[in-house]
PDB file of C-alpha atoms in Angstrom:
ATOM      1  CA  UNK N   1     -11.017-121.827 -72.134  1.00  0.00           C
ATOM      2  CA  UNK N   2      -9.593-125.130 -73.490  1.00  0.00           C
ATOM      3  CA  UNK N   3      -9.606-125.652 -77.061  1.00  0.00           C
ATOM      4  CA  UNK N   4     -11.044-129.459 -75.650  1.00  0.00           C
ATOM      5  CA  UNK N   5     -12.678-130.421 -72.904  1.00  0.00           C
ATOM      6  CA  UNK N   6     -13.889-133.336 -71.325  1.00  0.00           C
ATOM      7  CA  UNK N   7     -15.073-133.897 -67.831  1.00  0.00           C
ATOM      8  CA  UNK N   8     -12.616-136.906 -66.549  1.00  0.00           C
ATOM      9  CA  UNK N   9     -14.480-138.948 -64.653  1.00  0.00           C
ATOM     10  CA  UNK N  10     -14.723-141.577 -63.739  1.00  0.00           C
ATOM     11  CA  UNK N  11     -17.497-142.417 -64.519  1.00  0.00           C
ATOM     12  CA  UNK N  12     -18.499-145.472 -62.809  1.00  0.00           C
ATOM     13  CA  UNK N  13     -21.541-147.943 -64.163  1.00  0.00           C
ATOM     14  CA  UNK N  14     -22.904-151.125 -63.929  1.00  0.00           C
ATOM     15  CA  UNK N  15     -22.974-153.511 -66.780  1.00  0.00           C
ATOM     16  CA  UNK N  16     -25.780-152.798 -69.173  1.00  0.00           C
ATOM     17  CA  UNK N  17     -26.102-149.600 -68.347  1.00  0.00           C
ATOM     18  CA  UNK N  18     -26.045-146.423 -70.904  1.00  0.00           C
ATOM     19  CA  UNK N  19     -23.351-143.975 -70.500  1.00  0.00           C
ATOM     20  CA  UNK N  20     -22.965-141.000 -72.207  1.00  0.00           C
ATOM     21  CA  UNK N  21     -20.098-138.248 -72.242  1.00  0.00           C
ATOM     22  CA  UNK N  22     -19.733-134.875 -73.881  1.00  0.00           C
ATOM     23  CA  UNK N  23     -16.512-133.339 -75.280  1.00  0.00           C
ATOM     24  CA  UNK N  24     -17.141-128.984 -75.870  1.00  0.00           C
ATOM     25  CA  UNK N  25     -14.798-127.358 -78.343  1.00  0.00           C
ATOM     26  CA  UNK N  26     -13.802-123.904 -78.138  1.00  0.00           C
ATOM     27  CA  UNK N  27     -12.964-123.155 -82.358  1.00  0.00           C
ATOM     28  CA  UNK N  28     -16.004-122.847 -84.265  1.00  0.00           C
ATOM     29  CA  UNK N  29     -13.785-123.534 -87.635  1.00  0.00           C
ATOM     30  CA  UNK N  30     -13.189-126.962 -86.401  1.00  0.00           C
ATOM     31  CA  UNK N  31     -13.403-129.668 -89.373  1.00  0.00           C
ATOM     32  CA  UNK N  32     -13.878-133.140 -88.478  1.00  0.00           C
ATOM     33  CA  UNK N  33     -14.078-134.860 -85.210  1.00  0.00           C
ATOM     34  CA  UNK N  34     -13.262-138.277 -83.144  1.00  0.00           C
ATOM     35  CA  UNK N  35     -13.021-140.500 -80.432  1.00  0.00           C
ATOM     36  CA  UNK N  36     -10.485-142.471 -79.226  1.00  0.00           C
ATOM     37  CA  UNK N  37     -10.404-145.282 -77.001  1.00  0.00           C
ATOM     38  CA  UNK N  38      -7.336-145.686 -74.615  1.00  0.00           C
ATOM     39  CA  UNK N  39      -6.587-148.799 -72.865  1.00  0.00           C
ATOM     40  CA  UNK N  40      -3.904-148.666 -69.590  1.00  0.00           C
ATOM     41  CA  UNK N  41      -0.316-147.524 -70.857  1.00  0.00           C
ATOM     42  CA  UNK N  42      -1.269-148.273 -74.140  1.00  0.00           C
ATOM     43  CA  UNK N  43      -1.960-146.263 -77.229  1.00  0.00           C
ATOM     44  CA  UNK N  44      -5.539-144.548 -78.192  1.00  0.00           C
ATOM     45  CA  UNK N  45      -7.276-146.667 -81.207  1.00  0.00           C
ATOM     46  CA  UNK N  46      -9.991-144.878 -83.226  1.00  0.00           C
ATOM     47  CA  UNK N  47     -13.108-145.965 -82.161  1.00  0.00           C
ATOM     48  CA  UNK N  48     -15.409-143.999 -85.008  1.00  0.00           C
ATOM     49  CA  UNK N  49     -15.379-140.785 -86.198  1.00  0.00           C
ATOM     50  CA  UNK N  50     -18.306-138.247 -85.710  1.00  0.00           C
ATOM     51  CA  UNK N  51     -20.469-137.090 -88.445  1.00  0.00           C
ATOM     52  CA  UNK N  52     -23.117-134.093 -88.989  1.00  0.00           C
ATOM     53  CA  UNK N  53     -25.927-136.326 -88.994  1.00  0.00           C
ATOM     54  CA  UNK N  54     -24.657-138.370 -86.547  1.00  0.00           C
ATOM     55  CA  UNK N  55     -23.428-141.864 -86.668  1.00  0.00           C
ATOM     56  CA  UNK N  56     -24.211-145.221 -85.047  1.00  0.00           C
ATOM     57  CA  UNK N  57     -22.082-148.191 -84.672  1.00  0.00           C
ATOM     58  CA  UNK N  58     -23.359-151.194 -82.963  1.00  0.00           C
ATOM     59  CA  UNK N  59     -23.846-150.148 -79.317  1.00  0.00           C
ATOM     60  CA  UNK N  60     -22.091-146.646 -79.740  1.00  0.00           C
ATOM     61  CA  UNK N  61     -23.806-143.814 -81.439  1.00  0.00           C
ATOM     62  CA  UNK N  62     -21.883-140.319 -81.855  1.00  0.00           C
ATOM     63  CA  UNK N  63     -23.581-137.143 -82.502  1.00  0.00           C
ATOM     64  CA  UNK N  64     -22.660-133.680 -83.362  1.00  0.00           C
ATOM     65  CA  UNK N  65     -23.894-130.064 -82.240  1.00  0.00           C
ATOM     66  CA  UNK N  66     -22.226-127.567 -84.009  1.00  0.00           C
ATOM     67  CA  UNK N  67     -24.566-124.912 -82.599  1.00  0.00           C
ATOM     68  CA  UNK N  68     -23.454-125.692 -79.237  1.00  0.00           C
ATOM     69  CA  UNK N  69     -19.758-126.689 -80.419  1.00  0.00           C
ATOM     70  CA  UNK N  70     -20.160-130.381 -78.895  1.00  0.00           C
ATOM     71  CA  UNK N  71     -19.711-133.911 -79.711  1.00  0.00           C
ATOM     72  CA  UNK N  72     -21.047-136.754 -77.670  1.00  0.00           C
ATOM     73  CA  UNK N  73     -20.563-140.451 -77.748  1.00  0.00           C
ATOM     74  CA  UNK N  74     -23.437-142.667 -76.099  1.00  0.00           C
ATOM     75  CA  UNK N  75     -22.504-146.275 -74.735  1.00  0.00           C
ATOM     76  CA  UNK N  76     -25.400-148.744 -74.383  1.00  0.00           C
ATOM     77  CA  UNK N  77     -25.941-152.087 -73.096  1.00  0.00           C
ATOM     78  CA  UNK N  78     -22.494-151.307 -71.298  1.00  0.00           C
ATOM     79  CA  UNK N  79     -19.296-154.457 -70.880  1.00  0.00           C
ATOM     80  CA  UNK N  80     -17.000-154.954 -68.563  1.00  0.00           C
ATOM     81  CA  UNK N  81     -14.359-154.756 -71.938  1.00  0.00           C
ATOM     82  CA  UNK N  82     -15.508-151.061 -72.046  1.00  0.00           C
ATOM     83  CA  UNK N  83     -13.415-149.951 -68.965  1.00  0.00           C
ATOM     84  CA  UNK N  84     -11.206-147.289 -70.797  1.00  0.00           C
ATOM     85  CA  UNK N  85     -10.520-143.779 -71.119  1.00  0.00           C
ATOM     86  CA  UNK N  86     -12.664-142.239 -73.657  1.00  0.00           C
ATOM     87  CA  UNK N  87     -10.921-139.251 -75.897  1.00  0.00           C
ATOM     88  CA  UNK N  88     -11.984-136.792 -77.873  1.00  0.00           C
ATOM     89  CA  UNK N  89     -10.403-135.136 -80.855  1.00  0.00           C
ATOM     90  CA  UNK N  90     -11.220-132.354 -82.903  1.00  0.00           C
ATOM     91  CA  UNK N  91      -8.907-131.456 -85.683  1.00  0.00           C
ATOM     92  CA  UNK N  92      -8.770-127.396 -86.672  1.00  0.00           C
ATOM     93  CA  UNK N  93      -7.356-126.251 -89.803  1.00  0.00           C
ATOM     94  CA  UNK N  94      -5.082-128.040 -91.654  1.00  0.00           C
ATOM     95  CA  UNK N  95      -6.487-131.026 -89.708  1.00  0.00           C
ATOM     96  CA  UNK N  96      -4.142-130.269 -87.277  1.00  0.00           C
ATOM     97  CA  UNK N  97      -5.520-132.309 -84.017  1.00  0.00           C
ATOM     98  CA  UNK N  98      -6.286-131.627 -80.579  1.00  0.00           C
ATOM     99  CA  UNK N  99      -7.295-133.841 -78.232  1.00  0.00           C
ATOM    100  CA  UNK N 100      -9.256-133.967 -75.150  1.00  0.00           C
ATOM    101  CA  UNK N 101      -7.995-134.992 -71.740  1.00  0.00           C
ATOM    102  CA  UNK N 102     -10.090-138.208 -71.834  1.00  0.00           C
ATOM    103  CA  UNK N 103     -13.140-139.362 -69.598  1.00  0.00           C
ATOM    104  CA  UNK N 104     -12.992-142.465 -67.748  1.00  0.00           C
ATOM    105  CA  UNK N 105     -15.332-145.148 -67.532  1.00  0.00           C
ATOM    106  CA  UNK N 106     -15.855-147.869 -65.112  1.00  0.00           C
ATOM    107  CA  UNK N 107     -17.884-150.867 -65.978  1.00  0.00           C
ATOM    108  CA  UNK N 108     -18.191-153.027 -62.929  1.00  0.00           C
ATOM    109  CA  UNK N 109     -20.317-156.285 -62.634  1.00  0.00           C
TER     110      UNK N 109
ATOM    111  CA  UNK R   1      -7.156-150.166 -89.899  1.00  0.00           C
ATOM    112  CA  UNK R   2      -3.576-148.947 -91.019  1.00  0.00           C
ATOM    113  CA  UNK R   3      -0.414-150.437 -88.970  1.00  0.00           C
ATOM    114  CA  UNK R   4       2.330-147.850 -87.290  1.00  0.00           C
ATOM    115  CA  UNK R   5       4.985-149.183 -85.511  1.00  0.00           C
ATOM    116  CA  UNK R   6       7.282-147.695 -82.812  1.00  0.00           C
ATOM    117  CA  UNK R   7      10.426-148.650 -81.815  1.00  0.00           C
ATOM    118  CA  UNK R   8      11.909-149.208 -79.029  1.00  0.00           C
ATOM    119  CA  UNK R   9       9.047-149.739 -77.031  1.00  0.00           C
ATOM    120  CA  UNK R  10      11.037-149.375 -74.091  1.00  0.00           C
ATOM    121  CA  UNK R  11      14.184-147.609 -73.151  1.00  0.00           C
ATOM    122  CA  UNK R  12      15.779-147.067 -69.893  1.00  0.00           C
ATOM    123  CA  UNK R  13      18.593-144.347 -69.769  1.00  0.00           C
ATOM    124  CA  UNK R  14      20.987-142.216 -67.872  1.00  0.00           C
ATOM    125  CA  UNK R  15      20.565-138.491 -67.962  1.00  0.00           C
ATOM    126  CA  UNK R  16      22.638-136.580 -70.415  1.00  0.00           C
ATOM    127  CA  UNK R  17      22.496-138.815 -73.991  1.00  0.00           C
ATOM    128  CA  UNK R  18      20.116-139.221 -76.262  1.00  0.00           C
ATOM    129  CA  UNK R  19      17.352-141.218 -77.410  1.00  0.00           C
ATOM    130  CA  UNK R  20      16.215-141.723 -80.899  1.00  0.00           C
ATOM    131  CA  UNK R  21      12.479-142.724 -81.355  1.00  0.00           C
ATOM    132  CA  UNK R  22      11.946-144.272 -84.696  1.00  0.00           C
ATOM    133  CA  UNK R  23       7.981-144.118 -86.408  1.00  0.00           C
ATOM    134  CA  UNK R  24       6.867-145.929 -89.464  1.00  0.00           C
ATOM    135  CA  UNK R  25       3.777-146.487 -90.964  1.00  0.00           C
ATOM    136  CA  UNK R  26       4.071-149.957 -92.644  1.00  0.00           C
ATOM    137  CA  UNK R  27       1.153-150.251 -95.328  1.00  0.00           C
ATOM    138  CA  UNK R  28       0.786-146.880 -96.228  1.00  0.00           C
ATOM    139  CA  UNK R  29       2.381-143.360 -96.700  1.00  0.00           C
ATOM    140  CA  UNK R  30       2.364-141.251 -94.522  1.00  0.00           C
ATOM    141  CA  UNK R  31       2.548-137.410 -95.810  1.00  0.00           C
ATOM    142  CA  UNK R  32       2.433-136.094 -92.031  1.00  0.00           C
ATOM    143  CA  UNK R  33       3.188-137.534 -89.128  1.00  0.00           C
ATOM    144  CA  UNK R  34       2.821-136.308 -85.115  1.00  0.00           C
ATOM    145  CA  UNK R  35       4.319-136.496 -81.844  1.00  0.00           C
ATOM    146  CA  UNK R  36       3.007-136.656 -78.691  1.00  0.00           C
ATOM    147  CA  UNK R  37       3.850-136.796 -75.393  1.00  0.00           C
ATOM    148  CA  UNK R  38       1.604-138.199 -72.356  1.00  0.00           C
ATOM    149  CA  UNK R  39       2.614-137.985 -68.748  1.00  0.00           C
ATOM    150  CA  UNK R  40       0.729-140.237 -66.484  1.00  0.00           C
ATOM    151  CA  UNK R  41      -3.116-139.474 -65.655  1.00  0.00           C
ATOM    152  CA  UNK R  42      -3.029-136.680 -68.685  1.00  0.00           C
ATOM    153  CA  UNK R  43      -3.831-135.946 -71.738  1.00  0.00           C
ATOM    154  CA  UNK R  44      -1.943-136.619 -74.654  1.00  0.00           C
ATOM    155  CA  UNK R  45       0.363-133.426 -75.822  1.00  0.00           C
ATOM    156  CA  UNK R  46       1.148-132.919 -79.302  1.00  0.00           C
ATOM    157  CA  UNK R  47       4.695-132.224 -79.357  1.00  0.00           C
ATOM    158  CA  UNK R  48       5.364-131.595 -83.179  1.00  0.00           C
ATOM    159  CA  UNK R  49       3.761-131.876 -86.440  1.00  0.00           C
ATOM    160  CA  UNK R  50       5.930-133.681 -89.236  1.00  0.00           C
ATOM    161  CA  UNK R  51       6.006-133.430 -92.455  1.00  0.00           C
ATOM    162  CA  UNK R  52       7.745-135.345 -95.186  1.00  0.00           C
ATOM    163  CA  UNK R  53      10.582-133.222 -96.677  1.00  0.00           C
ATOM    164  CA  UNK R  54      10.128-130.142 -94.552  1.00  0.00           C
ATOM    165  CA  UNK R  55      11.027-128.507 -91.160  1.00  0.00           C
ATOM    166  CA  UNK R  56       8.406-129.974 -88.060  1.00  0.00           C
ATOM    167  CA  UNK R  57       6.337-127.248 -86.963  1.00  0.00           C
ATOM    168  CA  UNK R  58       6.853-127.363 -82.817  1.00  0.00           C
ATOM    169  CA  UNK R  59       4.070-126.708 -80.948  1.00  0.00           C
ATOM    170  CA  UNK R  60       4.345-123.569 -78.289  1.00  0.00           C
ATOM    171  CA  UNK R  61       6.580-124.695 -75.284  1.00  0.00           C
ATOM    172  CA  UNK R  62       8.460-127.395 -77.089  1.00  0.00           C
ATOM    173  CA  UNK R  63      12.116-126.936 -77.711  1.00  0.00           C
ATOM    174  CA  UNK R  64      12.949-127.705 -81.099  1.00  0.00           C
ATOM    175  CA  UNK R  65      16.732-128.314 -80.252  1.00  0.00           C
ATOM    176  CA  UNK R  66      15.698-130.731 -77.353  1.00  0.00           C
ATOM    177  CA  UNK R  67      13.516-132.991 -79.406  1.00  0.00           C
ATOM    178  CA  UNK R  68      14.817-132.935 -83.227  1.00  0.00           C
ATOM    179  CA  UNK R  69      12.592-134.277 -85.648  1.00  0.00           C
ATOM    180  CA  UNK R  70      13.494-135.735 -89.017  1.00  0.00           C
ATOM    181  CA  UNK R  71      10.677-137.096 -91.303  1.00  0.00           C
ATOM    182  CA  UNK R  72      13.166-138.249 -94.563  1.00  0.00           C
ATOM    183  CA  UNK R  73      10.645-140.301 -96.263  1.00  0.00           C
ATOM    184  CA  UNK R  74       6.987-141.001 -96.144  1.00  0.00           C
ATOM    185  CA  UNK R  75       6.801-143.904 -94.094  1.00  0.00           C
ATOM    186  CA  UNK R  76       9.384-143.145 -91.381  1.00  0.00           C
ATOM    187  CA  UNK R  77      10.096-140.163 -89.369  1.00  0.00           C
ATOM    188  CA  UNK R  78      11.862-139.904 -86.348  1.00  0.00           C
ATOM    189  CA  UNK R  79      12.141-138.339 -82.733  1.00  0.00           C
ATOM    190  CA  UNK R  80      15.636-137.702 -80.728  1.00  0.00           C
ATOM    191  CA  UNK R  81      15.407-136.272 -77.053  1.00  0.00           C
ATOM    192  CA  UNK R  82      18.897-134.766 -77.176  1.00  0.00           C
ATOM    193  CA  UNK R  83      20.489-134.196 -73.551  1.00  0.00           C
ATOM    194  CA  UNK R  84      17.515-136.156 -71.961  1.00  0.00           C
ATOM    195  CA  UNK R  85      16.562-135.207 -68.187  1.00  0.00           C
ATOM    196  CA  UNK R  86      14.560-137.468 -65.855  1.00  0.00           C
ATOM    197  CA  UNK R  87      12.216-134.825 -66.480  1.00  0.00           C
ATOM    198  CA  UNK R  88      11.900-136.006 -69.990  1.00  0.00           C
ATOM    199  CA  UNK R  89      10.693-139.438 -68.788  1.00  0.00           C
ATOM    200  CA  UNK R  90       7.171-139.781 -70.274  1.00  0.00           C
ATOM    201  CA  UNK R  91       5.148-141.806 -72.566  1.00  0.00           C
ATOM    202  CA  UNK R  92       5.855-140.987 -76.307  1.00  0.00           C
ATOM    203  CA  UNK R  93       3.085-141.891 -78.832  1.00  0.00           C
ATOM    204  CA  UNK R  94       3.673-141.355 -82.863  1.00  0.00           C
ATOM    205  CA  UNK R  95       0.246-141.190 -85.102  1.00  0.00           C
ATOM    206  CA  UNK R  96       0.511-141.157 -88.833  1.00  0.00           C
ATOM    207  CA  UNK R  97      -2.282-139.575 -91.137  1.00  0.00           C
ATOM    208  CA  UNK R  98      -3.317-141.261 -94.333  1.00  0.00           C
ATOM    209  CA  UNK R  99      -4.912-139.182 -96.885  1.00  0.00           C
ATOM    210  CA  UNK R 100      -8.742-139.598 -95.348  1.00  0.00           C
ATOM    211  CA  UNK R 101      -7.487-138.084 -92.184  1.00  0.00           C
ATOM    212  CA  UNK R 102      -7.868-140.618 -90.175  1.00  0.00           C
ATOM    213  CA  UNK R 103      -4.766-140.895 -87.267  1.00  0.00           C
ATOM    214  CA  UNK R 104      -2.989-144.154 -86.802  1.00  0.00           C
ATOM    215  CA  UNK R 105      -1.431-144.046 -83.535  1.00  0.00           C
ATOM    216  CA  UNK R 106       2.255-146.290 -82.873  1.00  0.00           C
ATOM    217  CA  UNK R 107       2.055-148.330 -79.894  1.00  0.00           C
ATOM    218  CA  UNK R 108       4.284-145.487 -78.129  1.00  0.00           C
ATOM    219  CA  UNK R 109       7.340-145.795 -76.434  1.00  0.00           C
ATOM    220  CA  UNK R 110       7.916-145.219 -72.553  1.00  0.00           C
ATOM    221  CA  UNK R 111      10.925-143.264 -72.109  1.00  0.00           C
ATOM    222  CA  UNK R 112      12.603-143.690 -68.150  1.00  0.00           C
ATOM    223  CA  UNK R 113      15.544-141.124 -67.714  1.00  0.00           C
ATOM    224  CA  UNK R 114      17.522-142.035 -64.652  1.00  0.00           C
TER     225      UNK R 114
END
């Protein structure tokens, strides 16, 4: 099993629609987690990190199951602008990250 | 957020010489610093954990002698693909950690081995 996974997508949505993806990690010792956002041949840029009690920011909202070892991140009111690949990371010990393969979302008009 | 530059952005090289791929975090210090690798359509691959002042640990499958790592102060470190391959063509991305964890990624730099 990977230590990260991510089902890849694409997924493809109108605008101002709600999206939501799931990342499952396989190390229960896992300390603090994240998603990226990664434009076309560029580099990912934090988009928030993800807290126990979950954590909201404007239209994206990330939650944590440690129970079930997953993080998701929820989209709403979806933009074109939003077209990206989605990554998770989870960093083990020593913060040491590892990140997802990515999931891909389509907004189209 | 924190700023991490790259540099070059680009290169474009013949196979057999070597590339150096410079990292630097430019408003804070950076205690650790990683490489990645990211071929197209895939995930990013850490390559190599840096860390000011000490050895890079290498992650499994990486050739330390292929891609040597020197992190001499706390706001640059730097990559060299010795002997590079077409094979070795890929996108390199640098992140640099501040002290709340948080990764700063460099804008990366595509590497094209002819």
């Amino acid at each position: 099993r990977k230590e990260v996974e991510q089902d890849p997508g694409p997924f493809n949505v109108p605008e101002g629609a709600t999206v939501a993806f799931n990342c499952t990690y396989s190390n229960s010792a896992s300390q603090s987690f994240f998603w990226y956002r990664q434009d076309c041949r560029k580099e990912p840029k934090l988009l928030m990190s993800v807290y126990s009690s979950g954590n909201e920011d404007g239209r994206f909202t990330a939650q944590l199951n440690r129970a079930s070892q997953y993080i998701s991140l929820l989209i709403r009111d979806s933009k074109l602008s939003d077209s990206a690949t989605y990554l998770c990371v989870v960093n083990k010990g020593s913060y040491i990250p590892t990140f997802g393969r990515g999931t891909s979302l389509i907004v189209h008009p | 957020g924190a700023v991490v530059s790259q540099h070059p952005s680009r290169v474009i090289c013949k196979s057999g010489t070597s590339v150096k791929i410079e990292c630097r975090s430019l408003d804070f210090q950076a205690t650790t610093m990683f490489w990645y690798r990211q071929f197209p359509k895939k995930s990013l691959m850490l390559m190599a954990t840096s860390n000011e002042g000490s050895k890079a640990t290498y992650e499994q499958g990486v050739e330390k002698d292929k891609f040597l790592i020197n992190h001499a102060s706390l706001t640059l470190s730097t990559l060299t693909v010795t002997s590079a391959h077409p094979e070795d063509s890929s996108f390199y991305i640098c992140s640099a950690r501040d002290q709340y964890v948080e990764q700063f990624f460099g804008p990366g730099t595509r590497l094209t081995v002819l």
